[in-house]
PDB file of C-alpha atoms and ligand atoms in Angstrom:
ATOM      1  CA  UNK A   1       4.122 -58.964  15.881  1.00 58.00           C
ATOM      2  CA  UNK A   2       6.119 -62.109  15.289  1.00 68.00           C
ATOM      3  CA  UNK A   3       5.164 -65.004  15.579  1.00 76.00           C
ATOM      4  CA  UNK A   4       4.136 -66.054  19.084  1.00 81.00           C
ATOM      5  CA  UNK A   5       5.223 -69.738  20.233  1.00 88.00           C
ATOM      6  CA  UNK A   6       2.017 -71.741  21.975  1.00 92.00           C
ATOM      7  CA  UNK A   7       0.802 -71.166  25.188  1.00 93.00           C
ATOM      8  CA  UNK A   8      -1.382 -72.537  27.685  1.00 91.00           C
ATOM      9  CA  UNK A   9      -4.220 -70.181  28.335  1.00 93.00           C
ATOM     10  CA  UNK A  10      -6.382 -70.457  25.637  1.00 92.00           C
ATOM     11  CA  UNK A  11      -6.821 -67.133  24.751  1.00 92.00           C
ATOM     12  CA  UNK A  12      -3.125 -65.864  24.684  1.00 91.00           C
ATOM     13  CA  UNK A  13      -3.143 -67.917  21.602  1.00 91.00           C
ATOM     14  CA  UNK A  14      -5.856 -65.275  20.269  1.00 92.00           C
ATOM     15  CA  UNK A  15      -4.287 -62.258  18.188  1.00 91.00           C
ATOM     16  CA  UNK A  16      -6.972 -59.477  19.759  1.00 94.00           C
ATOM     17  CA  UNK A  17      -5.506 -57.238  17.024  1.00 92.00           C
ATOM     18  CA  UNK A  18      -8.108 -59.474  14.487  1.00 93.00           C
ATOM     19  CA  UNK A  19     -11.035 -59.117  17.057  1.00 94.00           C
ATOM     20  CA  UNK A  20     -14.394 -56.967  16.652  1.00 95.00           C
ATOM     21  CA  UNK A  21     -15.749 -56.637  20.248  1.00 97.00           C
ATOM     22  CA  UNK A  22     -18.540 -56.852  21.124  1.00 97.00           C
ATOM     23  CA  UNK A  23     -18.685 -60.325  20.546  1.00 97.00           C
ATOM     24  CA  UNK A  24     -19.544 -64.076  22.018  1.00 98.00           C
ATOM     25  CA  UNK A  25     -16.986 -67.009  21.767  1.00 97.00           C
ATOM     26  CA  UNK A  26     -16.281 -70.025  23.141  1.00 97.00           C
ATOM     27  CA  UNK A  27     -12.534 -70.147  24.562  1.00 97.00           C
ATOM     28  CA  UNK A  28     -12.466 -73.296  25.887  1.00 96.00           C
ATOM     29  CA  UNK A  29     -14.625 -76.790  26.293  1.00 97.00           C
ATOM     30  CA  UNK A  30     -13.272 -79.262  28.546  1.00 97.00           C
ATOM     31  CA  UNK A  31     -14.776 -82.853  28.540  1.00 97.00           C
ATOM     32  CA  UNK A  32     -13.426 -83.807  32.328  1.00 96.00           C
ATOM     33  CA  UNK A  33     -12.655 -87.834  33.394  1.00 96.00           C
ATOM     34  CA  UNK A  34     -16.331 -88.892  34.083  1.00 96.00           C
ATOM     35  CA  UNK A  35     -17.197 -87.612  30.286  1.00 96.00           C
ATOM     36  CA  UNK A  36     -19.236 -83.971  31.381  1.00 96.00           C
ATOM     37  CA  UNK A  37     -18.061 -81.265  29.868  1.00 98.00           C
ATOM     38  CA  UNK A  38     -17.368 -77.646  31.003  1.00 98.00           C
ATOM     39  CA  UNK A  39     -17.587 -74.687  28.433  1.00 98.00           C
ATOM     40  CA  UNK A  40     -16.210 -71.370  29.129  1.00 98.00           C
ATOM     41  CA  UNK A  41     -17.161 -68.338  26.786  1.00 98.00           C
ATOM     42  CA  UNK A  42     -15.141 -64.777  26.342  1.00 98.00           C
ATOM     43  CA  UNK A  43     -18.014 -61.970  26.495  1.00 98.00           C
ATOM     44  CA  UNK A  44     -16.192 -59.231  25.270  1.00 98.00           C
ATOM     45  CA  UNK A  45     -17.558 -55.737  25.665  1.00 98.00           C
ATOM     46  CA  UNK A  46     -14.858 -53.542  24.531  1.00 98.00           C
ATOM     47  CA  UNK A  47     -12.502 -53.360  21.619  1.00 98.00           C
ATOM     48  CA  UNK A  48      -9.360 -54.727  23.060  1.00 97.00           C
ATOM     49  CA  UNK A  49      -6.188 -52.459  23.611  1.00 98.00           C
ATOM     50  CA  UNK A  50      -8.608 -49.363  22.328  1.00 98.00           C
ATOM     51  CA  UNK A  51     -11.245 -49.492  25.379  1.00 98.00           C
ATOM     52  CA  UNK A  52     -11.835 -50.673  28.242  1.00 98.00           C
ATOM     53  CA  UNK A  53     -14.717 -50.233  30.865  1.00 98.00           C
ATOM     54  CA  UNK A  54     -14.464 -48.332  34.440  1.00 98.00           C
ATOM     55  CA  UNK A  55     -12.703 -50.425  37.289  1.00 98.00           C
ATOM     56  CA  UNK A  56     -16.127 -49.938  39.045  1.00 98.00           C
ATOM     57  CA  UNK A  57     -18.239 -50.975  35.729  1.00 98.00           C
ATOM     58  CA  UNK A  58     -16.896 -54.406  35.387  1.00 98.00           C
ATOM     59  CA  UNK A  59     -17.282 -54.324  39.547  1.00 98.00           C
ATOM     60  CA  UNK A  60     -20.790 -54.193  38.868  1.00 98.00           C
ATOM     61  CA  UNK A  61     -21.263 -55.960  35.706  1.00 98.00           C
ATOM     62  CA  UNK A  62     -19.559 -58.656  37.633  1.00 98.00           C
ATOM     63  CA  UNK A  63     -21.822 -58.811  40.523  1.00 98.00           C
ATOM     64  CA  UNK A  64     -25.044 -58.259  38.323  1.00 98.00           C
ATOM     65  CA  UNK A  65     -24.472 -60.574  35.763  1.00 98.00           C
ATOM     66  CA  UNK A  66     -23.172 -63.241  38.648  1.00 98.00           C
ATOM     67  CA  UNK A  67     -26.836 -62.783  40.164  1.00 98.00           C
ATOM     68  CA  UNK A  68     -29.091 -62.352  37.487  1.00 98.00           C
ATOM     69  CA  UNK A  69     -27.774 -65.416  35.044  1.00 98.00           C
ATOM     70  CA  UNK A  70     -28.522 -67.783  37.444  1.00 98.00           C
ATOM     71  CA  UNK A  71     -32.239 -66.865  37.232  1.00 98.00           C
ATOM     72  CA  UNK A  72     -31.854 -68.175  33.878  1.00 98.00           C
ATOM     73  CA  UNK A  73     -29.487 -70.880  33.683  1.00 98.00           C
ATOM     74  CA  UNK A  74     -28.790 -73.486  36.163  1.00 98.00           C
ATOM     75  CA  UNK A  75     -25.358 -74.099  34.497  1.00 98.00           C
ATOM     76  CA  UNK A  76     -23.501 -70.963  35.380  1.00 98.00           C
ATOM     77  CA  UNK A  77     -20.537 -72.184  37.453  1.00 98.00           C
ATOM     78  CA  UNK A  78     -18.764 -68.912  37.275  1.00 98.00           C
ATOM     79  CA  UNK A  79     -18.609 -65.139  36.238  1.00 98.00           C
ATOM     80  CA  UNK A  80     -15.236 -63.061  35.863  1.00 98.00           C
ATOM     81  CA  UNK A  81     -13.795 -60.174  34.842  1.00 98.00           C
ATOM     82  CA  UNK A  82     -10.789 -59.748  32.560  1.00 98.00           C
ATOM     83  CA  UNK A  83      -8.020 -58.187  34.252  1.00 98.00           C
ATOM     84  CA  UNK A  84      -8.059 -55.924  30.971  1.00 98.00           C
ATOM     85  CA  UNK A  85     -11.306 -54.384  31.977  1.00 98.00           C
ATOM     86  CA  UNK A  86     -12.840 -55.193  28.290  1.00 98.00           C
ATOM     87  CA  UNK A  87     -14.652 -58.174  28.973  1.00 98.00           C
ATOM     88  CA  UNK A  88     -15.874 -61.611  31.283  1.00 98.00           C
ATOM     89  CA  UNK A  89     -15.660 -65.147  31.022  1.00 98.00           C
ATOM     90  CA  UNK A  90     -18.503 -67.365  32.067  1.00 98.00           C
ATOM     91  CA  UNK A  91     -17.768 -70.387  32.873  1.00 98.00           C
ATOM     92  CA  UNK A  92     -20.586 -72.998  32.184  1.00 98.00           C
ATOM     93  CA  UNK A  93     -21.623 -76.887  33.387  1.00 98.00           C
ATOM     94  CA  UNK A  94     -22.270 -79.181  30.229  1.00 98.00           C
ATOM     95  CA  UNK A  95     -21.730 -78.640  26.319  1.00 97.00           C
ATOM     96  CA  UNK A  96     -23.024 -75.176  25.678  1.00 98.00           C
ATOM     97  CA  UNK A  97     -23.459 -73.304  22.308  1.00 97.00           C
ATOM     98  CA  UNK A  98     -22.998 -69.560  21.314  1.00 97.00           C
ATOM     99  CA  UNK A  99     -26.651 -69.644  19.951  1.00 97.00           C
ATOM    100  CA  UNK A 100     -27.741 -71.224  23.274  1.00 97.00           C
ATOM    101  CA  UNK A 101     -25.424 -68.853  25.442  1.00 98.00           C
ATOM    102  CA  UNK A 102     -26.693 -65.516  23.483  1.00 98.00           C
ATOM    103  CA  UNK A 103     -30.554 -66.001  25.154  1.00 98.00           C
ATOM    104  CA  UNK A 104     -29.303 -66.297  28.561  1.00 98.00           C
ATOM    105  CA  UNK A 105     -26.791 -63.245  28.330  1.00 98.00           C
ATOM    106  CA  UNK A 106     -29.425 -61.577  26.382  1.00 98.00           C
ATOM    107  CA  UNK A 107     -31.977 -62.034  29.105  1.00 98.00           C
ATOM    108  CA  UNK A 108     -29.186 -61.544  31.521  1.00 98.00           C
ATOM    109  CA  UNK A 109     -28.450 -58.230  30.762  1.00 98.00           C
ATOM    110  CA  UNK A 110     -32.336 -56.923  30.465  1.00 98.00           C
ATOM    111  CA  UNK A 111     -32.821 -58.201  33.835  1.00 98.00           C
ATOM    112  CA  UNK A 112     -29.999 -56.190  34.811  1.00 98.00           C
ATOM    113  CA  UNK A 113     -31.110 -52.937  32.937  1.00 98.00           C
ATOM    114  CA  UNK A 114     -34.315 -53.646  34.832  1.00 98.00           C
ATOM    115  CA  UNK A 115     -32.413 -53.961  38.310  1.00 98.00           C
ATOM    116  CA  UNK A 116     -32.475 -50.738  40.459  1.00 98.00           C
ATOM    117  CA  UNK A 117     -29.217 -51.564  42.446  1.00 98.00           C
ATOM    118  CA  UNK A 118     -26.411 -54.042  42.114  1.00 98.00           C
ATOM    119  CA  UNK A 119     -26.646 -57.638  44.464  1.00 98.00           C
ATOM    120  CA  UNK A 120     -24.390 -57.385  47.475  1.00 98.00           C
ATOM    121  CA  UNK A 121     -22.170 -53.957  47.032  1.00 98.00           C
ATOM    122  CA  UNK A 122     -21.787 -53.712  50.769  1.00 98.00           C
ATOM    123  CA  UNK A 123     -19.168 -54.261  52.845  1.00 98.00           C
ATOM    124  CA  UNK A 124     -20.305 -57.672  53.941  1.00 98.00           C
ATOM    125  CA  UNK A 125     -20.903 -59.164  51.337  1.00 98.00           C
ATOM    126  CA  UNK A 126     -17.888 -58.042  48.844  1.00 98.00           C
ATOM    127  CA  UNK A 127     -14.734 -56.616  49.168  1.00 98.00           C
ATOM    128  CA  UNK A 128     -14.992 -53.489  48.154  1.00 98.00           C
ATOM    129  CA  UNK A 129     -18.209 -52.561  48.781  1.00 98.00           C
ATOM    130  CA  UNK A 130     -18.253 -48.872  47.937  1.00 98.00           C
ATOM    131  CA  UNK A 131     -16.704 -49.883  44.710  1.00 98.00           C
ATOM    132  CA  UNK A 132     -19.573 -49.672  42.429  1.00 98.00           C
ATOM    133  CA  UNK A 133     -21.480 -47.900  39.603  1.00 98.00           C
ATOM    134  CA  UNK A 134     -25.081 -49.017  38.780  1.00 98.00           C
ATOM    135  CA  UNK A 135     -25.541 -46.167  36.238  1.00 98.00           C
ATOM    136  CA  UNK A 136     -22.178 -47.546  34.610  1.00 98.00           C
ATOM    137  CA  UNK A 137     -23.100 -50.884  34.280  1.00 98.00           C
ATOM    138  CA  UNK A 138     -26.575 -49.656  32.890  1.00 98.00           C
ATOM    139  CA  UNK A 139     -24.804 -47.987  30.251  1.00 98.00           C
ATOM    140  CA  UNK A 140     -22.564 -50.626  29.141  1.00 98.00           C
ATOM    141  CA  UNK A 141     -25.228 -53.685  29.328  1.00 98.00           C
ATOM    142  CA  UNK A 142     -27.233 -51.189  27.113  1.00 98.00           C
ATOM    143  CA  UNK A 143     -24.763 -50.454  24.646  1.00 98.00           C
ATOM    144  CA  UNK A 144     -24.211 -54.222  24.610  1.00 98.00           C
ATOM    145  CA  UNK A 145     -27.269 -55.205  23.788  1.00 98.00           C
ATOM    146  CA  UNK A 146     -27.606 -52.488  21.238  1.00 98.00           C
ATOM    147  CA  UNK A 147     -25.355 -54.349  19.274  1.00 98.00           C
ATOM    148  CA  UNK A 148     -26.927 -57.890  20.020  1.00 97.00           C
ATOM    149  CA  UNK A 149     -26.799 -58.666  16.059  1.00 97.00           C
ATOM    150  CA  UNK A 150     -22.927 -58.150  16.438  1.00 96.00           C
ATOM    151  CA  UNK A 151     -22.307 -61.148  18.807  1.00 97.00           C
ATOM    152  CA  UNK A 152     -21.498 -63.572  16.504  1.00 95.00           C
ATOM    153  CA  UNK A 153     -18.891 -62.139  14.617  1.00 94.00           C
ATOM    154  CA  UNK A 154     -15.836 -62.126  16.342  1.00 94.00           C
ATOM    155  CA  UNK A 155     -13.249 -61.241  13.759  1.00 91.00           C
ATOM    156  CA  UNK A 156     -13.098 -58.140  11.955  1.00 79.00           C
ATOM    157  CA  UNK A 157     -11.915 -59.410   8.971  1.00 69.00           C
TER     158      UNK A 157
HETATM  159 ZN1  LIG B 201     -17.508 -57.323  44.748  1.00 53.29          ZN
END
């Protein structure tokens, strides 16, 4: 690849050739006018451009994690899937560390193992209801968390 010129979204900057997934970075920390600050971390649960999880995995993820993290932070301003499918960005209130993040995803994602169904996957409440798998998103959380001491490294090299 040649060299890329600069662009605005943070993480088209990042060469995810270089990447070991899973991992936990921030990709962005915005101090806004009235001096709080906004941090936004990349949860990445796949290796980039090799895998990527189920269209109704990251569905679920997405609605699980959404739930369950705000039992344990009352931060959490958003949750969001890539559009690749190999990851999610949470979006946090206030200046926010990986080492502070890691509890609440860890805890997160055990509540979510724990959970027997996945938070509004009906028609009323989401839009596309029957688009779901709870067994999927078991499986990935757990593989995720298997590999808890791998968080913090995010490059291979
Ligand atoms: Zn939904």
């Amino acid at each position: 690849m040649t060299e890329q010129p600069r662009m605005n979204v943070e993480s088209f900057n990042l060469d995810h050739r270089t990447v070991a997934a899973p991992y936990l970075r921030i990709a962005d920390r915005k101090e806004l006018n009235g001096g709080d600050v906004l941090t936004k971390f990349d949860v990445r649960f796949t290796q980039p451009n090799h895998t990527h999880l189920d269209s109704e995995v990251v569905h679920s993820l997405e609605h699980m994690m959404a739930e369950h993290m705000r039992n344990h932070s009352g931060d959490v301003l958003d949750v969001s899937p890539m559009g690749c499918r190999t990851g999610f960005y949470v979006l946090l209130v206030g200046d926010h560390s990986v080492d502070s993040f890691a509890p609440v995803l860890e805890a997160t994602l055990r509540d979510l193992l724990a959970a027997d169904e996945v938070p509004a996957a009906n028609e009323i409440q989401c839009g596309w209801g029957a688009h779901h798998s709870l067994e999927g998103a078991h499986a990935a959380a757990r593989e995720f968390l298997d590999r808890r001491a791998e968080w913090g490294t995010v490059s291979a090299g």
